[in-house]
Coordinates of C-alpha atoms in Angstrom, one line a residue:
M21 CA 43.9 -42.8 -2.7
R22 CA 45.0 -46.1 -4.0
Q23 CA 41.6 -46.8 -5.4
S24 CA 41.5 -43.4 -7.1
F25 CA 44.9 -44.1 -8.7
R26 CA 43.9 -47.5 -9.9
G27 CA 40.8 -45.9 -11.5
M28 CA 42.8 -43.4 -13.3
I29 CA 45.1 -46.1 -14.8
Y30 CA 42.0 -48.1 -15.9
L31 CA 40.5 -45.0 -17.6
A32 CA 43.8 -44.3 -19.4
L33 CA 44.0 -47.9 -20.7
L34 CA 40.4 -47.7 -21.9
V35 CA 41.0 -44.4 -23.7
T36 CA 44.1 -45.9 -25.3
F37 CA 42.1 -49.0 -26.5
V38 CA 39.3 -47.0 -27.9
A39 CA 41.7 -44.6 -29.7
C40 CA 43.5 -47.5 -31.3
N41 CA 40.3 -49.1 -32.6
A42 CA 38.4 -46.0 -33.5
P43 CA 37.1 -45.8 -37.1
P44 CA 39.1 -43.4 -39.5
V45 CA 38.2 -39.8 -39.4
P46 CA 35.5 -39.3 -42.1
L47 CA 36.5 -37.7 -45.4
D48 CA 34.7 -34.8 -46.9
D49 CA 35.7 -35.8 -50.5
I50 CA 37.5 -38.5 -52.5
V51 CA 41.2 -38.7 -52.3
V52 CA 43.0 -39.8 -55.5
E53 CA 46.6 -41.1 -55.6
K54 CA 47.9 -41.7 -59.1
T55 CA 50.1 -44.8 -58.7
F56 CA 51.0 -45.1 -62.5
V57 CA 50.5 -42.6 -65.3
P58 CA 51.4 -43.6 -68.9
E59 CA 53.8 -41.3 -70.7
K60 CA 51.3 -40.8 -73.5
C61 CA 47.7 -40.0 -72.8
E62 CA 45.8 -39.5 -76.0
R63 CA 42.4 -39.4 -74.3
A64 CA 41.1 -38.8 -70.7
V65 CA 37.8 -40.0 -69.4
K66 CA 34.9 -37.5 -69.5
S67 CA 31.5 -37.6 -68.0
G68 CA 29.3 -39.6 -70.4
D69 CA 32.1 -41.9 -71.6
F70 CA 31.9 -45.6 -71.4
V71 CA 34.8 -47.3 -69.6
R72 CA 36.2 -50.7 -69.0
Y73 CA 38.4 -51.1 -65.9
H74 CA 39.8 -53.6 -63.4
Y75 CA 39.7 -52.9 -59.7
N76 CA 40.3 -54.3 -56.3
G77 CA 37.9 -52.9 -53.6
M78 CA 39.2 -52.8 -50.0
F79 CA 38.5 -51.4 -46.6
P80 CA 41.1 -49.1 -45.1
D81 CA 42.5 -52.0 -43.2
G82 CA 43.3 -53.7 -46.4
K83 CA 40.6 -56.3 -46.3
K84 CA 39.2 -57.0 -49.8
F85 CA 35.5 -56.9 -50.3
D86 CA 35.3 -57.1 -54.1
S87 CA 37.5 -57.6 -57.2
S88 CA 36.9 -57.6 -60.9
Y89 CA 40.1 -59.7 -61.3
D90 CA 38.4 -62.5 -59.3
R91 CA 35.5 -62.5 -61.7
G92 CA 37.9 -62.6 -64.7
S93 CA 36.0 -59.7 -66.3
T94 CA 36.4 -56.0 -66.4
Y95 CA 33.8 -53.7 -65.0
N96 CA 32.0 -51.9 -67.9
V97 CA 30.0 -48.9 -67.3
Y98 CA 29.1 -45.3 -68.3
V99 CA 30.7 -42.5 -66.2
G100 CA 28.6 -39.7 -64.9
K101 CA 25.3 -41.3 -65.5
K102 CA 24.7 -42.5 -61.9
Q103 CA 25.5 -46.1 -62.7
L104 CA 28.3 -46.0 -60.1
I105 CA 28.6 -44.7 -56.6
E106 CA 29.2 -41.0 -56.7
G107 CA 32.8 -41.2 -55.6
M108 CA 33.8 -43.6 -58.4
D109 CA 32.0 -41.3 -60.9
K110 CA 34.2 -38.5 -59.8
A111 CA 37.4 -40.6 -59.5
L112 CA 37.3 -42.0 -63.0
V113 CA 37.1 -38.6 -64.7
G114 CA 40.4 -37.5 -66.2
M115 CA 41.9 -41.0 -66.2
C116 CA 44.0 -42.3 -69.2
V117 CA 44.0 -45.8 -70.6
N118 CA 46.6 -47.8 -68.6
E119 CA 46.6 -45.3 -65.8
R120 CA 46.3 -46.7 -62.2
R121 CA 44.8 -44.9 -59.3
L122 CA 44.2 -45.6 -55.6
V123 CA 40.9 -43.9 -54.8
K124 CA 39.7 -43.3 -51.2
I125 CA 35.9 -42.7 -51.0
P126 CA 34.1 -41.4 -47.9
P127 CA 30.8 -43.0 -46.9
A128 CA 28.8 -40.0 -48.1
L129 CA 30.1 -40.6 -51.7
A130 CA 29.8 -44.4 -51.3
Y131 CA 27.1 -46.5 -49.6
G132 CA 26.5 -44.1 -46.7
K133 CA 24.8 -45.0 -43.4
N134 CA 23.1 -48.1 -44.9
G135 CA 26.1 -49.8 -46.4
Y136 CA 25.5 -52.6 -48.9
G137 CA 24.1 -55.8 -47.6
D138 CA 26.6 -58.0 -45.8
V139 CA 29.5 -56.7 -47.9
I140 CA 29.7 -53.0 -47.1
P141 CA 29.0 -52.0 -43.5
P142 CA 27.4 -48.6 -42.7
D143 CA 29.5 -45.5 -42.8
A144 CA 32.4 -47.4 -44.5
I145 CA 35.3 -45.7 -46.2
L146 CA 36.2 -47.6 -49.4
H147 CA 39.5 -47.9 -51.2
F148 CA 39.6 -48.8 -54.8
D149 CA 42.8 -49.8 -56.8
V150 CA 41.7 -49.0 -60.3
L151 CA 43.3 -49.8 -63.7
L152 CA 41.6 -48.2 -66.7
L153 CA 41.7 -50.4 -69.8
D154 CA 39.3 -48.7 -72.3
V155 CA 37.3 -45.6 -72.9
W156 CA 34.9 -44.6 -75.6
N157 CA 31.9 -42.5 -76.2
S158 CA 28.7 -43.4 -78.0
E159 CA 29.4 -40.5 -80.4
D160 CA 32.8 -41.9 -81.4
T161 CA 33.6 -42.8 -85.0
V162 CA 36.5 -44.5 -86.6
Q163 CA 39.8 -42.8 -85.9
S164 CA 42.6 -43.2 -88.5
Q165 CA 46.1 -42.0 -88.0
T166 CA 48.6 -42.5 -90.8
Y167 CA 52.2 -42.7 -89.5
Y168 CA 53.9 -43.6 -92.8
K169 CA 52.8 -42.7 -96.3
P170 CA 54.9 -43.4 -99.5
E171 CA 56.0 -40.3 -101.5
K172 CA 54.2 -41.7 -104.5
C173 CA 50.6 -42.6 -104.2
T174 CA 48.9 -43.1 -107.5
R175 CA 45.8 -45.0 -106.2
T176 CA 43.9 -45.3 -102.9
V177 CA 41.5 -47.9 -101.6
Q178 CA 37.9 -47.4 -102.7
V179 CA 34.7 -49.3 -102.0
S180 CA 34.6 -52.7 -103.8
D181 CA 38.4 -52.9 -104.1
F182 CA 40.2 -56.1 -103.1
I183 CA 43.1 -55.6 -100.8
R184 CA 45.9 -57.5 -99.1
Y185 CA 47.3 -56.2 -95.8
H186 CA 49.1 -57.1 -92.6
Y187 CA 47.9 -56.1 -89.2
N188 CA 48.4 -56.3 -85.5
G189 CA 45.1 -56.1 -83.6
T190 CA 45.2 -54.9 -80.0
L191 CA 42.8 -53.7 -77.3
L192 CA 43.1 -50.0 -76.3
D193 CA 45.4 -51.0 -73.5
G194 CA 47.8 -52.6 -75.9
T195 CA 46.8 -56.3 -75.3
L196 CA 47.4 -58.2 -78.5
F197 CA 44.4 -60.3 -79.6
D198 CA 45.4 -61.1 -83.2
S199 CA 48.1 -60.7 -85.8
S200 CA 48.4 -61.6 -89.5
H201 CA 52.2 -61.4 -89.0
T202 CA 52.2 -64.4 -86.6
R203 CA 50.3 -66.4 -89.3
M204 CA 52.9 -65.2 -91.9
R205 CA 50.0 -64.5 -94.3
T206 CA 48.2 -61.4 -95.3
Y207 CA 44.6 -60.7 -94.7
D208 CA 42.9 -60.6 -98.1
T209 CA 39.4 -59.1 -98.5
Y210 CA 37.0 -56.9 -100.3
V211 CA 36.5 -53.5 -98.8
G212 CA 33.2 -51.7 -98.2
I213 CA 30.9 -54.6 -99.1
G214 CA 30.4 -56.1 -95.6
W215 CA 33.2 -58.6 -95.5
L216 CA 34.8 -56.8 -92.6
I217 CA 33.6 -55.3 -89.4
A218 CA 32.1 -51.9 -90.1
G219 CA 34.9 -49.9 -88.6
M220 CA 37.6 -51.6 -90.8
D221 CA 35.4 -51.2 -93.9
Q222 CA 35.6 -47.4 -93.1
G223 CA 39.2 -47.2 -91.8
L224 CA 40.9 -48.9 -94.8
L225 CA 39.4 -46.5 -97.3
G226 CA 41.8 -44.0 -98.8
M227 CA 44.9 -46.0 -98.0
C228 CA 47.9 -46.2 -100.4
V229 CA 49.9 -49.3 -101.0
G230 CA 52.8 -49.1 -98.6
E231 CA 50.9 -46.9 -96.2
K232 CA 51.0 -47.6 -92.5
R233 CA 48.0 -46.6 -90.4
L234 CA 46.5 -47.0 -86.9
I235 CA 42.7 -47.5 -87.0
T236 CA 40.8 -47.2 -83.8
L237 CA 37.3 -48.5 -83.6
P238 CA 34.6 -48.1 -81.0
P239 CA 32.8 -51.3 -80.1
S240 CA 29.7 -50.2 -82.0
L241 CA 31.9 -50.5 -85.2
G242 CA 33.8 -53.5 -83.9
Y243 CA 32.4 -56.5 -82.1
G244 CA 29.8 -54.7 -80.0
E245 CA 28.5 -55.8 -76.6
N246 CA 29.4 -59.5 -76.9
G247 CA 32.9 -59.3 -78.3
D248 CA 34.1 -62.2 -80.5
G249 CA 33.5 -64.9 -77.9
S250 CA 37.3 -65.5 -77.6
D251 CA 40.0 -62.9 -77.4
I252 CA 38.0 -59.7 -77.8
P253 CA 35.8 -58.9 -74.8
G254 CA 32.4 -57.2 -75.1
Q255 CA 32.3 -53.4 -75.4
A256 CA 36.0 -53.2 -76.3
S257 CA 37.6 -50.6 -78.4
L258 CA 39.9 -52.1 -81.0
V259 CA 43.2 -50.8 -82.5
F260 CA 44.5 -52.1 -85.8
D261 CA 48.1 -51.3 -86.9
V262 CA 47.8 -51.9 -90.6
V263 CA 50.2 -51.9 -93.5
L264 CA 48.6 -52.1 -97.0
L265 CA 50.5 -54.4 -99.4
D266 CA 48.2 -54.8 -102.4
L267 CA 45.2 -53.2 -104.0
H268 CA 43.1 -53.9 -107.1
N269 CA 39.6 -54.0 -108.3
P270 CA 37.9 -56.9 -110.2
K271 CA 37.2 -54.5 -113.0
D272 CA 40.9 -53.6 -113.4
S273 CA 42.8 -54.2 -116.6
I274 CA 46.5 -54.1 -117.0
S275 CA 48.3 -50.8 -116.5
V276 CA 51.2 -50.0 -118.8
E277 CA 53.7 -47.2 -118.0
G278 CA 56.3 -46.4 -120.6
Q279 CA 59.7 -45.7 -119.0
V280 CA 62.1 -45.7 -122.0
V281 CA 60.9 -45.6 -125.6
P282 CA 63.5 -45.5 -128.3
E283 CA 63.4 -42.5 -130.6
N284 CA 63.7 -44.8 -133.7
C285 CA 61.0 -47.5 -133.5
T286 CA 60.5 -49.0 -137.0
R287 CA 58.4 -51.9 -135.7
K288 CA 56.2 -52.8 -132.8
S289 CA 55.4 -56.2 -131.5
Q290 CA 52.2 -58.0 -132.6
E291 CA 50.5 -61.2 -131.8
T292 CA 52.4 -64.4 -132.7
D293 CA 55.7 -62.6 -132.5
F294 CA 58.5 -64.3 -130.6
M295 CA 60.1 -62.1 -128.0
R296 CA 63.2 -62.0 -125.9
Y297 CA 63.1 -59.7 -122.9
H298 CA 64.5 -59.2 -119.4
Y299 CA 62.3 -58.5 -116.4
N300 CA 62.1 -57.9 -112.7
G301 CA 58.9 -59.2 -111.2
T302 CA 57.7 -57.7 -107.9
L303 CA 54.6 -57.5 -105.8
L304 CA 52.8 -54.2 -105.5
D305 CA 54.7 -53.4 -102.2
G306 CA 58.0 -53.9 -104.0
T307 CA 58.8 -57.4 -102.9
L308 CA 60.9 -59.2 -105.6
F309 CA 59.6 -62.6 -106.6
D310 CA 61.6 -63.3 -109.8
S311 CA 64.1 -61.8 -112.2
S312 CA 65.6 -62.9 -115.5
Y313 CA 68.7 -60.8 -114.7
S314 CA 69.5 -63.1 -111.8
R315 CA 69.5 -66.0 -114.2
N316 CA 71.6 -64.0 -116.7
R317 CA 69.2 -65.1 -119.4
T318 CA 66.3 -63.5 -121.2
Y319 CA 62.8 -64.8 -121.0
D320 CA 61.9 -66.1 -124.5
T321 CA 58.3 -66.7 -125.6
Y322 CA 55.6 -66.2 -128.1
I323 CA 53.2 -63.4 -127.3
G324 CA 49.5 -63.4 -127.8
K325 CA 49.3 -67.2 -127.9
G326 CA 48.7 -68.0 -124.2
Y327 CA 52.3 -69.0 -123.5
V328 CA 52.5 -66.4 -120.7
I329 CA 49.9 -65.1 -118.2
A330 CA 47.1 -63.2 -119.8
G331 CA 48.2 -59.8 -118.5
M332 CA 51.7 -60.3 -119.9
D333 CA 50.3 -61.3 -123.3
Q334 CA 48.5 -58.0 -123.4
G335 CA 51.3 -55.9 -121.9
L336 CA 54.0 -57.1 -124.4
L337 CA 52.0 -56.0 -127.4
G338 CA 52.9 -52.8 -129.2
V339 CA 56.4 -52.5 -127.8
C340 CA 59.6 -51.5 -129.6
I341 CA 62.9 -53.2 -129.4
G342 CA 64.9 -51.6 -126.7
E343 CA 61.8 -50.3 -124.9
R344 CA 61.5 -50.4 -121.2
R345 CA 58.0 -50.4 -119.6
R346 CA 56.3 -51.2 -116.4
I347 CA 53.3 -53.6 -116.6
T348 CA 51.0 -53.9 -113.6
I349 CA 48.8 -56.9 -113.7
P350 CA 45.7 -57.6 -111.5
P351 CA 45.4 -61.1 -110.1
H352 CA 42.5 -62.2 -112.4
L353 CA 45.0 -61.6 -115.3
A354 CA 47.9 -63.2 -113.5
Y355 CA 47.9 -66.2 -111.0
G356 CA 44.4 -65.6 -109.5
E357 CA 43.3 -66.5 -106.0
E358 CA 45.7 -69.4 -105.6
G359 CA 48.9 -67.6 -106.6
T360 CA 51.9 -69.8 -107.5
G361 CA 54.8 -71.4 -105.7
T362 CA 56.0 -69.8 -102.5
K363 CA 56.7 -66.3 -103.7
I364 CA 53.5 -65.2 -105.4
P365 CA 50.6 -65.2 -102.9
G366 CA 47.0 -65.6 -103.9
S367 CA 45.2 -62.5 -105.2
A368 CA 48.4 -60.7 -105.7
V369 CA 48.9 -57.8 -108.1
L370 CA 52.1 -58.3 -110.1
V371 CA 54.5 -55.6 -111.4
F372 CA 56.9 -56.4 -114.2
D373 CA 59.6 -54.0 -115.2
I374 CA 60.6 -55.3 -118.7
H375 CA 63.3 -54.5 -121.2
V376 CA 62.6 -55.8 -124.7
I377 CA 65.8 -57.2 -126.2
D378 CA 64.4 -58.3 -129.5
F379 CA 61.5 -59.9 -131.2
H380 CA 60.7 -61.4 -134.6
N381 CA 58.0 -63.4 -136.4
P382 CA 58.4 -66.9 -137.7
L383 CA 57.4 -65.5 -141.1
D384 CA 60.1 -62.9 -141.1
S385 CA 62.8 -63.0 -143.8
V386 CA 66.1 -61.2 -143.9
Q387 CA 65.8 -57.4 -143.7
I388 CA 68.4 -55.8 -146.0
T389 CA 69.3 -52.1 -145.9
S390 CA 72.0 -50.8 -148.3
S391 CA 73.8 -47.9 -146.6
F392 CA 76.3 -47.4 -149.4
K393 CA 76.5 -48.5 -153.0
P394 CA 79.3 -47.5 -155.6
D395 CA 78.1 -45.7 -158.7
A396 CA 79.4 -48.7 -160.8
C397 CA 77.9 -51.6 -158.8
S398 CA 78.8 -54.5 -161.0
P399 CA 79.2 -57.5 -161.1
L400 CA 76.7 -58.7 -158.4
S401 CA 77.5 -61.6 -156.2
K402 CA 75.8 -65.0 -156.8
K403 CA 76.0 -68.6 -155.8
G404 CA 79.4 -70.0 -156.1
D405 CA 81.3 -66.7 -155.9
F406 CA 84.1 -66.4 -153.5
V407 CA 83.7 -63.2 -151.5
K408 CA 85.7 -61.4 -148.8
C409 CA 84.0 -59.0 -146.5
H410 CA 84.3 -57.2 -143.2
Y411 CA 81.5 -57.2 -140.7
N412 CA 80.4 -56.1 -137.2
A413 CA 77.9 -58.4 -135.6
S414 CA 75.6 -57.5 -132.8
L415 CA 72.2 -58.3 -131.2
M416 CA 69.2 -56.1 -131.7
D417 CA 69.9 -54.3 -128.4
G418 CA 73.4 -53.4 -129.6
T419 CA 75.2 -56.0 -127.7
H420 CA 78.5 -56.7 -129.5
I421 CA 79.0 -60.3 -130.7
S422 CA 82.0 -60.3 -133.1
S423 CA 83.9 -58.2 -135.7
T424 CA 86.4 -59.0 -138.4
H425 CA 88.1 -55.7 -137.6
T426 CA 89.1 -57.2 -134.3
F427 CA 91.0 -60.0 -136.0
G428 CA 92.4 -57.8 -138.7
K429 CA 91.3 -60.0 -141.5
T430 CA 88.3 -60.4 -143.8
Y431 CA 85.7 -63.1 -143.6
D432 CA 86.2 -65.3 -146.7
V433 CA 83.4 -67.6 -147.9
V434 CA 81.9 -69.2 -151.0
L435 CA 78.3 -68.3 -151.5
G436 CA 75.9 -71.2 -151.6
A437 CA 78.4 -73.7 -150.3
G438 CA 76.8 -74.1 -146.8
Q439 CA 79.6 -72.1 -145.1
L440 CA 77.1 -69.5 -143.8
V441 CA 73.8 -69.3 -141.9
P442 CA 71.0 -69.0 -144.4
G443 CA 70.3 -65.4 -143.5
M444 CA 73.9 -64.4 -144.4
E445 CA 73.6 -66.3 -147.7
I446 CA 70.6 -64.3 -148.5
G447 CA 72.1 -61.0 -147.4
L448 CA 75.3 -61.4 -149.4
K449 CA 73.7 -62.1 -152.7
D450 CA 73.4 -59.5 -155.4
M451 CA 76.0 -57.3 -153.7
C452 CA 78.9 -55.6 -155.4
V453 CA 82.4 -54.9 -154.2
G454 CA 82.5 -51.7 -152.0
E455 CA 78.8 -51.9 -151.1
K456 CA 77.8 -51.7 -147.5
R457 CA 74.7 -53.3 -146.0
T458 CA 72.9 -53.9 -142.7
L459 CA 71.4 -57.3 -142.4
V460 CA 68.7 -58.1 -139.8
I461 CA 68.5 -61.9 -139.6
P462 CA 65.7 -63.7 -137.6
P463 CA 66.9 -66.7 -135.6
H464 CA 65.3 -69.3 -137.9
L465 CA 67.7 -68.0 -140.6
G466 CA 70.5 -67.5 -138.0
Y467 CA 71.6 -69.7 -135.2
G468 CA 68.1 -70.9 -134.2
E469 CA 66.8 -71.7 -130.7
R470 CA 70.2 -73.0 -129.4
G471 CA 72.3 -70.1 -130.5
V472 CA 76.1 -70.4 -130.2
D473 CA 77.3 -71.2 -126.7
G474 CA 78.9 -68.2 -125.0
E475 CA 78.4 -66.0 -128.1
V476 CA 74.9 -65.9 -129.5
P477 CA 71.9 -66.5 -127.3
G478 CA 69.2 -68.9 -128.4
S479 CA 66.4 -67.4 -130.6
A480 CA 68.4 -64.2 -131.0
V481 CA 67.8 -61.8 -133.9
L482 CA 71.2 -60.8 -135.4
V483 CA 72.4 -57.6 -137.0
F484 CA 75.3 -57.6 -139.4
D485 CA 76.9 -54.4 -140.7
I486 CA 78.7 -55.7 -143.8
E487 CA 81.1 -54.3 -146.4
M488 CA 82.1 -56.4 -149.4
I489 CA 85.9 -56.1 -150.0
S490 CA 86.5 -58.4 -153.0
M491 CA 84.7 -61.0 -155.1
E492 CA 86.0 -63.8 -157.3
E493 CA 83.5 -65.2 -159.7
G494 CA 82.6 -68.8 -159.0
L495 CA 82.2 -71.7 -161.4
P496 CA 79.0 -72.9 -162.9
D497 CA 76.8 -74.8 -160.5
G498 CA 78.1 -78.4 -160.1
Y499 CA 81.6 -77.7 -161.4
M500 CA 84.8 -77.6 -159.3
F501 CA 87.0 -77.2 -162.3
I502 CA 86.4 -75.7 -165.8
W503 CA 88.5 -75.2 -168.9
N504 CA 89.1 -71.6 -170.1
S505 CA 89.7 -72.8 -173.7
D506 CA 89.0 -75.8 -175.9
V507 CA 90.1 -79.1 -174.5
T508 CA 93.0 -80.8 -176.3
P509 CA 91.8 -84.2 -177.9
D510 CA 95.0 -85.7 -176.5
L511 CA 94.2 -84.9 -172.9
F512 CA 94.9 -88.4 -171.5
T513 CA 98.2 -88.6 -173.4
E514 CA 99.4 -85.2 -172.1
M515 CA 98.6 -86.3 -168.5
D516 CA 100.4 -89.7 -169.0
K517 CA 103.8 -88.1 -168.6
N518 CA 105.8 -91.4 -168.4
K519 CA 103.8 -93.0 -171.2
D520 CA 102.8 -96.1 -169.3
E521 CA 99.2 -95.7 -170.4
K522 CA 98.2 -95.0 -166.8
V523 CA 97.8 -91.7 -165.0
E524 CA 99.2 -91.6 -161.5
P525 CA 97.8 -89.2 -158.9
S526 CA 101.0 -87.1 -159.1
E527 CA 100.7 -86.9 -162.9
F528 CA 97.1 -85.9 -162.6
S529 CA 97.7 -83.2 -160.0
D530 CA 100.7 -81.7 -161.8
Y531 CA 98.8 -81.5 -165.0
I532 CA 95.7 -79.8 -163.5
L533 CA 97.8 -77.3 -161.5
R534 CA 99.8 -76.5 -164.6
Q535 CA 96.6 -75.7 -166.6
V536 CA 95.5 -73.4 -163.8
N537 CA 98.8 -71.6 -163.6
E538 CA 98.9 -71.1 -167.4
G539 CA 95.3 -69.8 -167.3
K540 CA 93.9 -72.7 -169.4
G541 CA 91.7 -73.9 -166.5
R542 CA 90.1 -72.7 -163.3
L543 CA 89.5 -74.4 -160.0
A544 CA 86.5 -73.4 -157.9
P545 CA 87.6 -70.4 -155.8
G546 CA 87.5 -70.6 -152.0
F547 CA 88.2 -74.3 -151.7
D548 CA 91.4 -76.3 -151.0
A549 CA 92.9 -76.9 -154.5
N550 CA 94.5 -80.2 -153.5
K551 CA 91.2 -81.5 -152.1
I552 CA 89.4 -80.6 -155.3
I553 CA 92.1 -82.3 -157.4
D554 CA 92.0 -85.4 -155.2
N555 CA 88.2 -85.5 -155.6
M556 CA 88.5 -85.2 -159.4
F557 CA 91.1 -88.0 -159.5
S558 CA 88.8 -90.3 -157.4
N559 CA 85.9 -89.7 -159.7
Q560 CA 88.1 -90.7 -162.7
D561 CA 89.6 -93.7 -160.9
R562 CA 86.4 -95.8 -161.3
N563 CA 87.8 -99.1 -160.0
S564 CA 89.6 -97.3 -157.2
D565 CA 93.0 -99.0 -157.9
G566 CA 94.9 -95.7 -157.5
Q567 CA 95.4 -95.0 -161.2
I568 CA 93.4 -93.9 -164.3
T569 CA 93.4 -95.8 -167.5
A570 CA 92.3 -94.5 -170.9
D571 CA 89.1 -96.6 -170.6
E572 CA 88.2 -94.9 -167.3
F573 CA 89.0 -91.4 -168.4
K574 CA 86.1 -89.3 -169.4
L575 CA 85.2 -85.6 -169.6
K576 CA 82.3 -84.2 -167.6
A577 CA 80.4 -83.5 -170.8
D578 CA 80.5 -87.3 -171.4
E579 CA 79.3 -88.2 -167.9
A580 CA 75.9 -88.5 -166.3
P581 CA 75.3 -85.4 -164.3
S582 CA 76.1 -87.0 -160.9
H583 CA 79.8 -86.5 -160.8
D584 CA 81.9 -83.4 -160.3
E585 CA 84.9 -84.1 -162.5
L586 CA 86.6 -83.2 -165.8

């Protein structure tokens, strides 16, 4: 009885041992557990697709028998073409990039009764922890997805165009392999002539400046079976997130877009004209690189003479004063492949929004337009006349400079006495009282290159609206005093009031002023009478002793023509 009992205990222990170490119950089919599924799945694996994936291969007890991670390389293979064990062919179908699956494969769908060498024993159940990194098909082409497009798109990329763009380059699983942003420099290239991998040559076509696009390339249109030897593995799909910044063709000329053209345009700019204009300079994507407005000063230059970049020399021709236009200049007419400074990159298309303030030619004279002339327009002003006038002064763009009306008094000048800029001298001649004129004065007859600080910019064309209020006839050229009647032969005696045979300054001054008051003589109008008389006395006081003797005293008619005197 005891022996029988002991036998029963031994048998129970043996059954328990065998049960604990028995192989797992064979599976009829694969078991798939999705351990991670990405939120977005744009494409699932189908039979016939090529995939790249990482895996760990394990037995049910957790013992690892193989790993792509250990080899440092993904497993790359076609699905559904018997290049894999049957269970993996089934397990990979339907997977998304970045999806992770734990796959359990029965021996019948793995290595069966024979196993695989010393690695996989016969009738082994296999577990694979799989992470899908890439999927493509030999029939795939370039896929382009635009996720931002500007409202205005006047031009798109064509074959042989030169473009500048930024990009982030990633593998299909999102791994970054390159970025122009990190280099802080655009990628600059021709399109469609073999300078790029084939897929990019195709994917960039049709883009607008400012457009943002995802371009997905199969390896056959990327770096193929071998990759790039560095960051791009063989047989890898590539994704480029591209923003196009610039676009031109070597055959391009400048483009001119009129924005505001004045209704009244009496003159258009020509070669050798000197121009003052404001501008904002931007790259084709809108990035500002320069502005005359920020300096609060126009850009002043000759046009058509090589003083500015070739494209601007062309774009500034044929404009009107007050016109606003947009000039788009390809790099071969701007700063070329090298660019300039830190703000204009090489091969950049430039856009200038300009506002023409004024222009003139060094050969220009004063432009005189009479807007009103009295029926009886006489006498006409001439050199030496003392005139009083009202004026409004402005720049060619209408900017107000000054006005006599503001001060409530006329502008009083002697013509030909150097009291005016040359252009005003010209414009006020041969004018009658009551006449109204508009004078357009070029800077070389105005205030020149320097202008007037705080009032008139350098090289500015001036516009004066003038009305002559009064005019007093001047004296003959070279005279500051004339007699209105015959001169008494006792002139010296009449001046010598105290009869000491010397004329003192007070005697001289009193006598001249008396002649003027009695209408017997005239002083040049518009000048200080006392200064004229002092000058006349100095001319007569030849030995400069402060008095005039009879021997010194002479009339102008008796003098050589170098003195302004009696």
